[in-house]
Amino acid sequence: MRPVREHATNTQQAYMVTTSTWGRRDLFRNERWANLLMDTIYHYRGSAYLLHEFVIMPDHLHAIITSLTSLEKAVQFIKGGFSYRAKKELGSNMEIWQKGFSDHRIRDASDYRIHAIYVRQNPVRKHLCEKAARYPYSSASGRFELDSVPQGLKPSEEVESCGAPEGAPFQSKTVDCPQIEKPVAKDQ
């Protein structure tokens, strides 16, 4: 049984969220589907959430966002918005998403860095590309505008290690750790 989620109504708090396709189908291997999800994510960016990092994998989505409403509503905008558009624009009548999503509240700069690396390196770990920057549906590609990381969560550029405190989720197991490039800040 899935644990009950504490309602994340605290806005201006960054979270890593993960949601998967129904039956873990590889829907986003299809370029049209992946591009439509990308378009949906950016449609709600700025009104429902701030977008700091993301990767669209063939069967799931990881994103680090700061909710501007509630976390549940932010994810609902992505999933519901995409489902609506897939039906309308792609003629899909199938169930697209698994129910619910998982989340992790980003606690500090070190935690942000660990999760940002996890998001960016996911396509490499799954052998979809050799370098994260070459995966087209990821913030690691450098092709997408991202929102600034919230104050207090900005990773230190001097950090040399990807190692996480004992027991941290998504702890990097690699020795060769990529540096996180600074995202392009949204004009304000």
PDB file of C-alpha atoms in Angstrom:
ATOM      1  CA  MET A   1       0.000   0.000   0.000  1.00  0.00           C
ATOM      2  CA  ARG A   2       1.311   3.428  -0.973  1.00  0.00           C
ATOM      3  CA  PRO A   3       1.983   5.780   1.992  1.00  0.00           C
ATOM      4  CA  VAL A   4      -0.408   8.699   2.346  1.00  0.00           C
ATOM      5  CA  ARG A   5       1.158  11.931   1.121  1.00  0.00           C
ATOM      6  CA  GLU A   6       1.239  14.874   3.456  1.00  0.00           C
ATOM      7  CA  HIS A   7      -0.423  17.681   1.499  1.00  0.00           C
ATOM      8  CA  ALA A   8       2.373  19.879   0.232  1.00  0.00           C
ATOM      9  CA  THR A   9       0.608  23.215   0.363  1.00  0.00           C
ATOM     10  CA  ASN A  10       3.729  25.157   1.282  1.00  0.00           C
ATOM     11  CA  THR A  11       4.420  27.194  -1.829  1.00  0.00           C
ATOM     12  CA  GLN A  12       7.916  28.416  -2.609  1.00  0.00           C
ATOM     13  CA  GLN A  13       9.276  25.016  -1.579  1.00  0.00           C
ATOM     14  CA  ALA A  14      11.193  23.005  -4.179  1.00  0.00           C
ATOM     15  CA  TYR A  15      10.328  19.351  -4.754  1.00  0.00           C
ATOM     16  CA  MET A  16      11.562  16.613  -7.014  1.00  0.00           C
ATOM     17  CA  VAL A  17       8.503  14.895  -8.467  1.00  0.00           C
ATOM     18  CA  THR A  18       8.290  11.678 -10.442  1.00  0.00           C
ATOM     19  CA  THR A  19       5.291  10.344 -12.313  1.00  0.00           C
ATOM     20  CA  SER A  20       5.069   7.300 -14.560  1.00  0.00           C
ATOM     21  CA  THR A  21       2.993   6.238 -17.524  1.00  0.00           C
ATOM     22  CA  TRP A  22       0.205   3.708 -17.076  1.00  0.00           C
ATOM     23  CA  GLY A  23       1.791   0.244 -17.088  1.00  0.00           C
ATOM     24  CA  ARG A  24       5.201   1.885 -17.573  1.00  0.00           C
ATOM     25  CA  ARG A  25       4.560   2.041 -21.343  1.00  0.00           C
ATOM     26  CA  ASP A  26       7.256   3.802 -23.387  1.00  0.00           C
ATOM     27  CA  LEU A  27       4.885   6.486 -24.675  1.00  0.00           C
ATOM     28  CA  PHE A  28       7.545   9.190 -24.774  1.00  0.00           C
ATOM     29  CA  ARG A  29       9.835   7.314 -27.162  1.00  0.00           C
ATOM     30  CA  ASN A  30       7.459   8.784 -29.729  1.00  0.00           C
ATOM     31  CA  GLU A  31       8.771  12.239 -30.635  1.00  0.00           C
ATOM     32  CA  ARG A  32       5.277  13.760 -30.995  1.00  0.00           C
ATOM     33  CA  TRP A  33       4.291  12.559 -27.525  1.00  0.00           C
ATOM     34  CA  ALA A  34       7.535  13.756 -25.939  1.00  0.00           C
ATOM     35  CA  ASN A  35       7.253  17.161 -27.621  1.00  0.00           C
ATOM     36  CA  LEU A  36       3.631  17.519 -26.523  1.00  0.00           C
ATOM     37  CA  LEU A  37       4.595  16.744 -22.916  1.00  0.00           C
ATOM     38  CA  MET A  38       7.418  19.282 -23.168  1.00  0.00           C
ATOM     39  CA  ASP A  39       4.987  21.867 -24.517  1.00  0.00           C
ATOM     40  CA  THR A  40       2.526  21.097 -21.702  1.00  0.00           C
ATOM     41  CA  ILE A  41       5.236  21.450 -19.043  1.00  0.00           C
ATOM     42  CA  TYR A  42       6.201  24.848 -20.422  1.00  0.00           C
ATOM     43  CA  HIS A  43       2.570  25.942 -20.845  1.00  0.00           C
ATOM     44  CA  TYR A  44       2.012  25.820 -17.058  1.00  0.00           C
ATOM     45  CA  ARG A  45       5.495  26.979 -16.071  1.00  0.00           C
ATOM     46  CA  GLY A  46       5.280  30.352 -14.358  1.00  0.00           C
ATOM     47  CA  SER A  47       1.594  30.064 -13.463  1.00  0.00           C
ATOM     48  CA  ALA A  48       1.433  26.743 -11.566  1.00  0.00           C
ATOM     49  CA  TYR A  49       5.117  26.176 -10.753  1.00  0.00           C
ATOM     50  CA  LEU A  50       8.682  27.247 -11.393  1.00  0.00           C
ATOM     51  CA  LEU A  51      10.744  24.721 -13.344  1.00  0.00           C
ATOM     52  CA  HIS A  52      14.331  24.100 -12.212  1.00  0.00           C
ATOM     53  CA  GLU A  53      15.268  20.725 -13.775  1.00  0.00           C
ATOM     54  CA  PHE A  54      13.453  18.025 -15.740  1.00  0.00           C
ATOM     55  CA  VAL A  55      13.866  14.921 -17.852  1.00  0.00           C
ATOM     56  CA  ILE A  56      11.231  13.166 -19.943  1.00  0.00           C
ATOM     57  CA  MET A  57      12.123   9.492 -20.002  1.00  0.00           C
ATOM     58  CA  PRO A  58      10.341   6.972 -22.250  1.00  0.00           C
ATOM     59  CA  ASP A  59       7.995   5.890 -19.440  1.00  0.00           C
ATOM     60  CA  HIS A  60       8.244   8.560 -16.746  1.00  0.00           C
ATOM     61  CA  LEU A  61       8.960  12.178 -15.918  1.00  0.00           C
ATOM     62  CA  HIS A  62      11.276  13.637 -13.282  1.00  0.00           C
ATOM     63  CA  ALA A  63      11.130  17.341 -12.494  1.00  0.00           C
ATOM     64  CA  ILE A  64      12.402  19.662  -9.805  1.00  0.00           C
ATOM     65  CA  ILE A  65       9.768  22.333  -9.374  1.00  0.00           C
ATOM     66  CA  THR A  66       8.694  25.008  -6.933  1.00  0.00           C
ATOM     67  CA  SER A  67       4.929  25.005  -6.704  1.00  0.00           C
ATOM     68  CA  LEU A  68       3.109  28.333  -6.937  1.00  0.00           C
ATOM     69  CA  THR A  69      -0.200  26.759  -5.866  1.00  0.00           C
ATOM     70  CA  SER A  70       0.092  23.359  -4.199  1.00  0.00           C
ATOM     71  CA  LEU A  71       2.327  20.503  -5.257  1.00  0.00           C
ATOM     72  CA  GLU A  72      -0.691  18.331  -6.034  1.00  0.00           C
ATOM     73  CA  LYS A  73      -2.196  21.012  -8.290  1.00  0.00           C
ATOM     74  CA  ALA A  74       1.120  21.609 -10.042  1.00  0.00           C
ATOM     75  CA  VAL A  75       1.440  17.917 -10.942  1.00  0.00           C
ATOM     76  CA  GLN A  76      -2.252  17.802 -11.856  1.00  0.00           C
ATOM     77  CA  PHE A  77      -1.672  20.606 -14.368  1.00  0.00           C
ATOM     78  CA  ILE A  78       1.109  18.598 -16.028  1.00  0.00           C
ATOM     79  CA  LYS A  79      -0.639  15.220 -16.056  1.00  0.00           C
ATOM     80  CA  GLY A  80      -4.181  16.441 -16.680  1.00  0.00           C
ATOM     81  CA  GLY A  81      -3.081  19.053 -19.180  1.00  0.00           C
ATOM     82  CA  PHE A  82      -1.087  16.493 -21.131  1.00  0.00           C
ATOM     83  CA  SER A  83      -3.892  13.900 -21.049  1.00  0.00           C
ATOM     84  CA  TYR A  84      -6.374  16.459 -22.369  1.00  0.00           C
ATOM     85  CA  ARG A  85      -4.043  17.555 -25.160  1.00  0.00           C
ATOM     86  CA  ALA A  86      -3.085  13.962 -26.080  1.00  0.00           C
ATOM     87  CA  LYS A  87      -6.752  13.147 -26.539  1.00  0.00           C
ATOM     88  CA  LYS A  88      -7.427  16.334 -28.506  1.00  0.00           C
ATOM     89  CA  GLU A  89      -4.235  16.584 -30.586  1.00  0.00           C
ATOM     90  CA  LEU A  90      -3.063  12.971 -30.880  1.00  0.00           C
ATOM     91  CA  GLY A  91      -6.447  11.221 -30.829  1.00  0.00           C
ATOM     92  CA  SER A  92      -5.516   9.141 -27.789  1.00  0.00           C
ATOM     93  CA  ASN A  93      -8.261   7.545 -25.699  1.00  0.00           C
ATOM     94  CA  MET A  94      -5.950   5.385 -23.584  1.00  0.00           C
ATOM     95  CA  GLU A  95      -5.076   5.782 -19.934  1.00  0.00           C
ATOM     96  CA  ILE A  96      -1.786   7.700 -19.930  1.00  0.00           C
ATOM     97  CA  TRP A  97      -0.612   8.124 -16.339  1.00  0.00           C
ATOM     98  CA  GLN A  98      -0.388   5.922 -13.285  1.00  0.00           C
ATOM     99  CA  LYS A  99      -2.353   7.330 -10.380  1.00  0.00           C
ATOM    100  CA  GLY A 100      -0.460   9.625  -8.061  1.00  0.00           C
ATOM    101  CA  PHE A 101       3.165  10.649  -8.093  1.00  0.00           C
ATOM    102  CA  SER A 102       6.166  10.516  -5.794  1.00  0.00           C
ATOM    103  CA  ASP A 103       7.850  13.566  -4.371  1.00  0.00           C
ATOM    104  CA  HIS A 104      10.862  14.557  -2.329  1.00  0.00           C
ATOM    105  CA  ARG A 105      11.132  17.938  -0.633  1.00  0.00           C
ATOM    106  CA  ILE A 106      14.490  19.529  -1.438  1.00  0.00           C
ATOM    107  CA  ARG A 107      15.998  20.412   1.932  1.00  0.00           C
ATOM    108  CA  ASP A 108      19.210  22.295   1.160  1.00  0.00           C
ATOM    109  CA  ALA A 109      21.805  23.037  -1.524  1.00  0.00           C
ATOM    110  CA  SER A 110      23.456  19.630  -1.181  1.00  0.00           C
ATOM    111  CA  ASP A 111      20.110  17.860  -1.518  1.00  0.00           C
ATOM    112  CA  TYR A 112      19.288  19.992  -4.573  1.00  0.00           C
ATOM    113  CA  ARG A 113      22.597  19.087  -6.202  1.00  0.00           C
ATOM    114  CA  ILE A 114      22.113  15.354  -5.575  1.00  0.00           C
ATOM    115  CA  HIS A 115      18.640  15.388  -7.117  1.00  0.00           C
ATOM    116  CA  ALA A 116      19.597  17.662 -10.020  1.00  0.00           C
ATOM    117  CA  ILE A 117      22.416  15.270 -10.938  1.00  0.00           C
ATOM    118  CA  TYR A 118      20.029  12.335 -10.624  1.00  0.00           C
ATOM    119  CA  VAL A 119      17.552  14.015 -13.006  1.00  0.00           C
ATOM    120  CA  ARG A 120      20.215  15.034 -15.521  1.00  0.00           C
ATOM    121  CA  GLN A 121      22.012  11.681 -15.526  1.00  0.00           C
ATOM    122  CA  ASN A 122      18.889   9.502 -15.750  1.00  0.00           C
ATOM    123  CA  PRO A 123      19.093   9.077 -19.578  1.00  0.00           C
ATOM    124  CA  VAL A 124      22.778   8.116 -19.287  1.00  0.00           C
ATOM    125  CA  ARG A 125      22.054   5.532 -16.570  1.00  0.00           C
ATOM    126  CA  LYS A 126      19.291   4.062 -18.757  1.00  0.00           C
ATOM    127  CA  HIS A 127      21.641   3.925 -21.793  1.00  0.00           C
ATOM    128  CA  LEU A 128      19.565   6.362 -23.861  1.00  0.00           C
ATOM    129  CA  CYS A 129      22.633   8.523 -24.525  1.00  0.00           C
ATOM    130  CA  GLU A 130      26.307   8.683 -23.611  1.00  0.00           C
ATOM    131  CA  LYS A 131      26.264  12.263 -22.325  1.00  0.00           C
ATOM    132  CA  ALA A 132      23.372  13.948 -20.530  1.00  0.00           C
ATOM    133  CA  ALA A 133      23.696  17.073 -22.687  1.00  0.00           C
ATOM    134  CA  ARG A 134      22.851  15.013 -25.782  1.00  0.00           C
ATOM    135  CA  TYR A 135      19.448  13.845 -24.521  1.00  0.00           C
ATOM    136  CA  PRO A 136      16.884  16.103 -26.233  1.00  0.00           C
ATOM    137  CA  TYR A 137      14.143  15.957 -23.562  1.00  0.00           C
ATOM    138  CA  SER A 138      16.133  17.152 -20.581  1.00  0.00           C
ATOM    139  CA  SER A 139      17.209  20.369 -18.932  1.00  0.00           C
ATOM    140  CA  ALA A 140      20.750  18.982 -19.213  1.00  0.00           C
ATOM    141  CA  SER A 141      20.664  19.687 -22.956  1.00  0.00           C
ATOM    142  CA  GLY A 142      20.939  23.421 -22.279  1.00  0.00           C
ATOM    143  CA  ARG A 143      18.217  24.139 -24.870  1.00  0.00           C
ATOM    144  CA  PHE A 144      15.485  25.080 -22.408  1.00  0.00           C
ATOM    145  CA  GLU A 145      14.806  28.114 -20.279  1.00  0.00           C
ATOM    146  CA  LEU A 146      14.690  27.263 -16.580  1.00  0.00           C
ATOM    147  CA  ASP A 147      13.701  29.238 -13.523  1.00  0.00           C
ATOM    148  CA  SER A 148      16.314  30.290 -10.995  1.00  0.00           C
ATOM    149  CA  VAL A 149      16.961  27.917  -8.140  1.00  0.00           C
ATOM    150  CA  PRO A 150      15.340  29.217  -4.922  1.00  0.00           C
ATOM    151  CA  GLN A 151      17.588  31.073  -2.484  1.00  0.00           C
ATOM    152  CA  GLY A 152      19.285  28.714  -0.079  1.00  0.00           C
ATOM    153  CA  LEU A 153      19.181  25.816  -2.545  1.00  0.00           C
ATOM    154  CA  LYS A 154      21.752  27.025  -5.060  1.00  0.00           C
ATOM    155  CA  PRO A 155      24.522  24.428  -5.235  1.00  0.00           C
ATOM    156  CA  SER A 156      27.974  25.677  -4.397  1.00  0.00           C
ATOM    157  CA  GLU A 157      30.218  25.718  -7.448  1.00  0.00           C
ATOM    158  CA  GLU A 158      33.096  24.567  -5.254  1.00  0.00           C
ATOM    159  CA  VAL A 159      31.395  21.276  -4.426  1.00  0.00           C
ATOM    160  CA  GLU A 160      33.665  18.563  -5.792  1.00  0.00           C
ATOM    161  CA  SER A 161      31.848  15.417  -4.740  1.00  0.00           C
ATOM    162  CA  CYS A 162      28.472  13.972  -5.684  1.00  0.00           C
ATOM    163  CA  GLY A 163      28.419  11.930  -2.496  1.00  0.00           C
ATOM    164  CA  ALA A 164      25.316  12.387  -0.392  1.00  0.00           C
ATOM    165  CA  PRO A 165      24.867  12.144   3.338  1.00  0.00           C
ATOM    166  CA  GLU A 166      24.219   8.606   4.501  1.00  0.00           C
ATOM    167  CA  GLY A 167      20.736   7.471   3.544  1.00  0.00           C
ATOM    168  CA  ALA A 168      19.983  10.325   1.162  1.00  0.00           C
ATOM    169  CA  PRO A 169      17.578   9.355  -1.619  1.00  0.00           C
ATOM    170  CA  PHE A 170      18.938   9.020  -5.152  1.00  0.00           C
ATOM    171  CA  GLN A 171      22.496   9.097  -3.849  1.00  0.00           C
ATOM    172  CA  SER A 172      24.957   9.164  -6.715  1.00  0.00           C
ATOM    173  CA  LYS A 173      27.060   6.028  -6.927  1.00  0.00           C
ATOM    174  CA  THR A 174      29.428   7.431  -9.546  1.00  0.00           C
ATOM    175  CA  VAL A 175      32.926   8.674  -8.950  1.00  0.00           C
ATOM    176  CA  ASP A 176      32.983  10.923 -12.018  1.00  0.00           C
ATOM    177  CA  CYS A 177      30.472  13.638 -11.153  1.00  0.00           C
ATOM    178  CA  PRO A 178      29.346  16.181 -13.716  1.00  0.00           C
ATOM    179  CA  GLN A 179      29.121  19.788 -12.659  1.00  0.00           C
ATOM    180  CA  ILE A 180      25.707  21.381 -12.851  1.00  0.00           C
ATOM    181  CA  GLU A 181      25.729  24.284 -15.244  1.00  0.00           C
ATOM    182  CA  LYS A 182      23.905  27.412 -14.202  1.00  0.00           C
ATOM    183  CA  PRO A 183      20.391  27.481 -15.688  1.00  0.00           C
ATOM    184  CA  VAL A 184      19.306  30.400 -17.817  1.00  0.00           C
ATOM    185  CA  ALA A 185      17.258  32.565 -15.462  1.00  0.00           C
ATOM    186  CA  LYS A 186      13.728  33.526 -16.418  1.00  0.00           C
ATOM    187  CA  ASP A 187      13.397  37.249 -17.152  1.00  0.00           C
ATOM    188  CA  GLN A 188      11.533  38.917 -14.339  1.00  0.00           C
TER     189      GLN A 188
END
